[in-house]
Coordinates of C-alpha atoms in Angstrom, one line a residue:
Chain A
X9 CA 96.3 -13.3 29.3
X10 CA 94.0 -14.1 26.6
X11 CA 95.6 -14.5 22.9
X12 CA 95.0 -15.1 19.4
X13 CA 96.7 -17.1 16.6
X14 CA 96.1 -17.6 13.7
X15 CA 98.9 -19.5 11.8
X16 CA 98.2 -19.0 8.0
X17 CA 99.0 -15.3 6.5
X18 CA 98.2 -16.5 3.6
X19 CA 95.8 -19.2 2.3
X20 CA 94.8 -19.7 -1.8
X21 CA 92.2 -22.2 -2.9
X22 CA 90.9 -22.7 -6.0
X23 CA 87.0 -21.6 -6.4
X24 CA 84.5 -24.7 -5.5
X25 CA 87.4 -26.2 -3.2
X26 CA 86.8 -26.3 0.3
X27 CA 88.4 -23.7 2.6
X28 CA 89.2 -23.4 6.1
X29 CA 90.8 -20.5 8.3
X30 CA 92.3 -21.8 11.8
X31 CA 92.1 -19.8 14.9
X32 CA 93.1 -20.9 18.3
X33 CA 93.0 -19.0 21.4
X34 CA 93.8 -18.8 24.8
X35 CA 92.0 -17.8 27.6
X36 CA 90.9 -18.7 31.3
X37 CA 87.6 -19.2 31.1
X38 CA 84.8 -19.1 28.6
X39 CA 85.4 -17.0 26.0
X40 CA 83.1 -14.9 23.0
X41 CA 84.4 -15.7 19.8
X42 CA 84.0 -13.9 16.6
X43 CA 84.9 -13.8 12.9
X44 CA 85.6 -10.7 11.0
X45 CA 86.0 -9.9 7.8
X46 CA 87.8 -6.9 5.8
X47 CA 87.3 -7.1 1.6
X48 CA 89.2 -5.1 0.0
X49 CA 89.0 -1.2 0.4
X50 CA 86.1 -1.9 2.9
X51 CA 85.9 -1.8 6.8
X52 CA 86.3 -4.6 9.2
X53 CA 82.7 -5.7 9.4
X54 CA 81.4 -8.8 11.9
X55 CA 81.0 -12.5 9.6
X56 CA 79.9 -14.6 12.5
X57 CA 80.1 -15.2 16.4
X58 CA 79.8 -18.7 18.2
X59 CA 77.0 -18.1 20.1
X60 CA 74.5 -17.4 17.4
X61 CA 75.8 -20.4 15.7
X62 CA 74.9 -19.0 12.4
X63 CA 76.0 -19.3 8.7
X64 CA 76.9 -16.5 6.9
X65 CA 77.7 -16.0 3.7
X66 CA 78.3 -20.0 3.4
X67 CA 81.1 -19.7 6.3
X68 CA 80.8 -21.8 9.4
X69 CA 82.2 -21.8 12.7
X70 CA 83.0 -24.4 15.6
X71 CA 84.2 -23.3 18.8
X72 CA 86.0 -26.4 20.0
X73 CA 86.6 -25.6 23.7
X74 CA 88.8 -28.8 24.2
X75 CA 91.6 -27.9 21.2
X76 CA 91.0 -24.0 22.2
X77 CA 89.8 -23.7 18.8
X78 CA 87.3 -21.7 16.6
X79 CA 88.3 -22.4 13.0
X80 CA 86.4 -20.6 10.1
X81 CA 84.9 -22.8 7.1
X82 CA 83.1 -23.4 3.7
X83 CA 83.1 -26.5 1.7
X84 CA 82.8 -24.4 -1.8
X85 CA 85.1 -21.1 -1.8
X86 CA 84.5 -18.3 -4.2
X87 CA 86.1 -15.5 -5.7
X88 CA 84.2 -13.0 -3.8
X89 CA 84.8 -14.7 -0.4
X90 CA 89.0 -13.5 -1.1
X91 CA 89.4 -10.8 1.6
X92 CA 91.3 -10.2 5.1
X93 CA 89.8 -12.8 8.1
X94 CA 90.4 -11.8 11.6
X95 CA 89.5 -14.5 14.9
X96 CA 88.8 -12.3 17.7
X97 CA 88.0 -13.3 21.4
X98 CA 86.2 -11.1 24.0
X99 CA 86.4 -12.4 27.3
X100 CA 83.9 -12.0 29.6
X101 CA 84.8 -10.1 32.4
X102 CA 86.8 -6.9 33.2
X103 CA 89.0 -5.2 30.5
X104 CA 89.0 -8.7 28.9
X105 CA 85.2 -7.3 27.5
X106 CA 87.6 -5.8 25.0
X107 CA 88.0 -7.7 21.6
X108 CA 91.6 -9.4 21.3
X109 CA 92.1 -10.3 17.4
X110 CA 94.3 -12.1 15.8
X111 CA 96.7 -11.8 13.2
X112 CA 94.5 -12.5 10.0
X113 CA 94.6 -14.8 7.1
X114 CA 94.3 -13.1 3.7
X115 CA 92.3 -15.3 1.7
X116 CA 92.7 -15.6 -2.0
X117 CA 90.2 -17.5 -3.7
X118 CA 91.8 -18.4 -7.6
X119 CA 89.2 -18.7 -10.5
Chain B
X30 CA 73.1 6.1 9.5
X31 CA 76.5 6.7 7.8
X32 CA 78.6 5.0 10.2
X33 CA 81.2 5.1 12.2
X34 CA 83.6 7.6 10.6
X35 CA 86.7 8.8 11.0
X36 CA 88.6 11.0 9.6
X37 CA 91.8 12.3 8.4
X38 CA 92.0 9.0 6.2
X39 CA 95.9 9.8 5.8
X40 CA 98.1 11.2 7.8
X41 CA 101.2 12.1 7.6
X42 CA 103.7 13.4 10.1
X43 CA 107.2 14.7 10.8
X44 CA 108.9 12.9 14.0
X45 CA 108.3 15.2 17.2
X46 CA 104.7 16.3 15.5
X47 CA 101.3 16.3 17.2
X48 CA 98.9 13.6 15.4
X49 CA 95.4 14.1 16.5
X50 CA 92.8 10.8 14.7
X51 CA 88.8 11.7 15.0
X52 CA 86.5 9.2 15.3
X53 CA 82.6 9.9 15.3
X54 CA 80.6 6.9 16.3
X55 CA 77.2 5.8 15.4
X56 CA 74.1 7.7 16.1
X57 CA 72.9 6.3 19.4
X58 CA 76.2 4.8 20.1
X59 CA 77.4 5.9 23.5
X60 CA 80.9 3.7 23.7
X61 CA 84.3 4.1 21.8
X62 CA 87.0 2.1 20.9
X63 CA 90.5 2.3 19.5
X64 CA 92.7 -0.4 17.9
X65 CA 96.0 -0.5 16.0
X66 CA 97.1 -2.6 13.2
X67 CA 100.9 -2.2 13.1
X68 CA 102.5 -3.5 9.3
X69 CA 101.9 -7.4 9.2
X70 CA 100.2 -7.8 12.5
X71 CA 96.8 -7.5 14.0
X72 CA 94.5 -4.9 15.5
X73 CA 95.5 -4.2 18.8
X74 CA 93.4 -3.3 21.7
X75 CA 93.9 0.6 23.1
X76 CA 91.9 2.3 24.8
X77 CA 87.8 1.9 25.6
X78 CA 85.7 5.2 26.2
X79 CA 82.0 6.1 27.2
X80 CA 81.0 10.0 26.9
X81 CA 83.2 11.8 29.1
X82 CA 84.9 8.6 30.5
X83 CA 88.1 6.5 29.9
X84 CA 86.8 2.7 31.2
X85 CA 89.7 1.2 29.9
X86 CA 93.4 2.2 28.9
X87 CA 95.2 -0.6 29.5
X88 CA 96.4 -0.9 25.7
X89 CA 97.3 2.7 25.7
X90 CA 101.2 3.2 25.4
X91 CA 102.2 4.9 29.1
X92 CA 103.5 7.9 27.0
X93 CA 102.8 10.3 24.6
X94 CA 99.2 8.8 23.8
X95 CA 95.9 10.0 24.9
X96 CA 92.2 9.7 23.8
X97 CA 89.2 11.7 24.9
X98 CA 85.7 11.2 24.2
X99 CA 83.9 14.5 24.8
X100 CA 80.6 15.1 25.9
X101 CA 79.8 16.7 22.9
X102 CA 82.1 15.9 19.6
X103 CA 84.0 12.8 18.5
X104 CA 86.5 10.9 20.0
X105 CA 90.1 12.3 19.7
X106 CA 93.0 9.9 19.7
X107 CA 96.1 12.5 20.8
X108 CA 99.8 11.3 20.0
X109 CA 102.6 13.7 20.8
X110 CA 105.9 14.1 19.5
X111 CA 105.1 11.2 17.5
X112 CA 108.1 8.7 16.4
X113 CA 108.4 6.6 13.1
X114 CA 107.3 3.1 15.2
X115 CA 103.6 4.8 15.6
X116 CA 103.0 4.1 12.2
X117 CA 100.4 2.3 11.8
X118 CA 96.7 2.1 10.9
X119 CA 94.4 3.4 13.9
X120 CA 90.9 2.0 13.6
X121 CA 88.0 2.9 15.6
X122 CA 84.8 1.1 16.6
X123 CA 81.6 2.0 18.4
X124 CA 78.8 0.3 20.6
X125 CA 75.7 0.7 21.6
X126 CA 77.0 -0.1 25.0
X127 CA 74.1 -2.4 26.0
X128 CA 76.6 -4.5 27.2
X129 CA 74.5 -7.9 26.2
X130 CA 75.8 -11.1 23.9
X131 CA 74.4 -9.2 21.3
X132 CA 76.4 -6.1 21.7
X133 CA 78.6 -5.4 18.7
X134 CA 81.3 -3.7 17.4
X135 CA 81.2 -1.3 14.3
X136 CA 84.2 -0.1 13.2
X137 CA 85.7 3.4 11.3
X138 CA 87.7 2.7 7.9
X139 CA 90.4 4.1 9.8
X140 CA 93.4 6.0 10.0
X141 CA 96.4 5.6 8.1
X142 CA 99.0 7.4 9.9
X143 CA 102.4 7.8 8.6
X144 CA 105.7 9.3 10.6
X145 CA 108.3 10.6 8.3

């Protein structure tokens, strides 16, 4: 079975400090990872996905296939970066093409 | 394009009510998804429809749930005789359905749902 965790509910920082959101998954094989991001009173909308390998918005993510990990980061939060931050895996075959997500962080970045 | 959209935005519910949760996808998206966020958890996988076709319900409680997808329409999320534990938020996302690395999800703003 292919799962999700994300072990922070809640994470403050101070604006300009560095931030990171940890995600580690589980799954047989090789997985599609993704962050998402909800701000507040807006939809869940797609942040990043490892294979594109991008930056968005500042934010950063390496999928670290030896810790199962995919942990989101930028070295200078601020305020407008404080919103909900869901991991979500997509496996790559069967019903696993369906997105599991985790639990979120909330993010609160302080002035 | 105004997105996917669903609608009501709040619903409320006596126990052993009908709750029936639209969800209109993108224009030009042929695949529909439904999630659920129960209070302090996250969104949980459902149910996966193309036009006229369940592909996937393997998230979809045994009992009392269904979801359609119409030829023509939006997406209908069914739950009968509904019980204080559905409530939740019900979100819905759409696809393209090209199926590639590039394929992505765009969600609904969701569905508040409340059992009384």
């Amino acid at each position: 079975a292919q799962r999700v965790t994300q072990p922070e509910k809640l994470l403050s920082v101070f604006k300009g400090a560095p931030v990171e959101l940890k995600c580690n998954y589980s799954y047989s094989g090789s997985p599609e990872l993704f962050w998402y991001v909800q701000y507040s009173r807006q939809r869940l909308q797609l942040l990043l996905r490892h294979i594109s390998r991008e930056s968005i918005k500042g934010f950063t993510a390496d999928l670290n296939k030896g810790e199962t990990s995919f942990h989101l980061k930028k070295p200078f939060a601020q305020e407008e970066d404080s919103a909900m931050y869901y991991c979500a895996l997509r496996g790559t075959s069967g019903s696993a093409r369906q997105l599991t997500f985790g639990s979120g962080t909330q993010l609160t970045v302080l002035p | 394009n105004a997105g996917v959209m669903q609608n009501p935005r709040h619903l409320v519910r006596r126990r052993g009510q009908e709750a029936r949760l639209r969800c209109s996808p993108m224009k030009g998206h042929s695949h529909v998804y439904w999630y659920r966020q129960l209070p302090e958890e996250g969104l949980k996988f459902m149910v996966y429809l193309q036009k006229e076709n369940i592909i996937d319900e393997s998230g979809m409680p045994k009992e009392r749930f269904s979801a359609e997808f119409p030829k023509e329409g939006p997406s209908i999320l069914r739950i009968q005789q509904v019980v204080r534990g559905d409530s939740a938020a019900y979100f819905c996302a759409s696809s393209p359905g090209t199926g590639g690395l590039n394929e992505k999800l765009f969600f609904g703003s969701g569905t508040q749902l409340s059992v009384l």
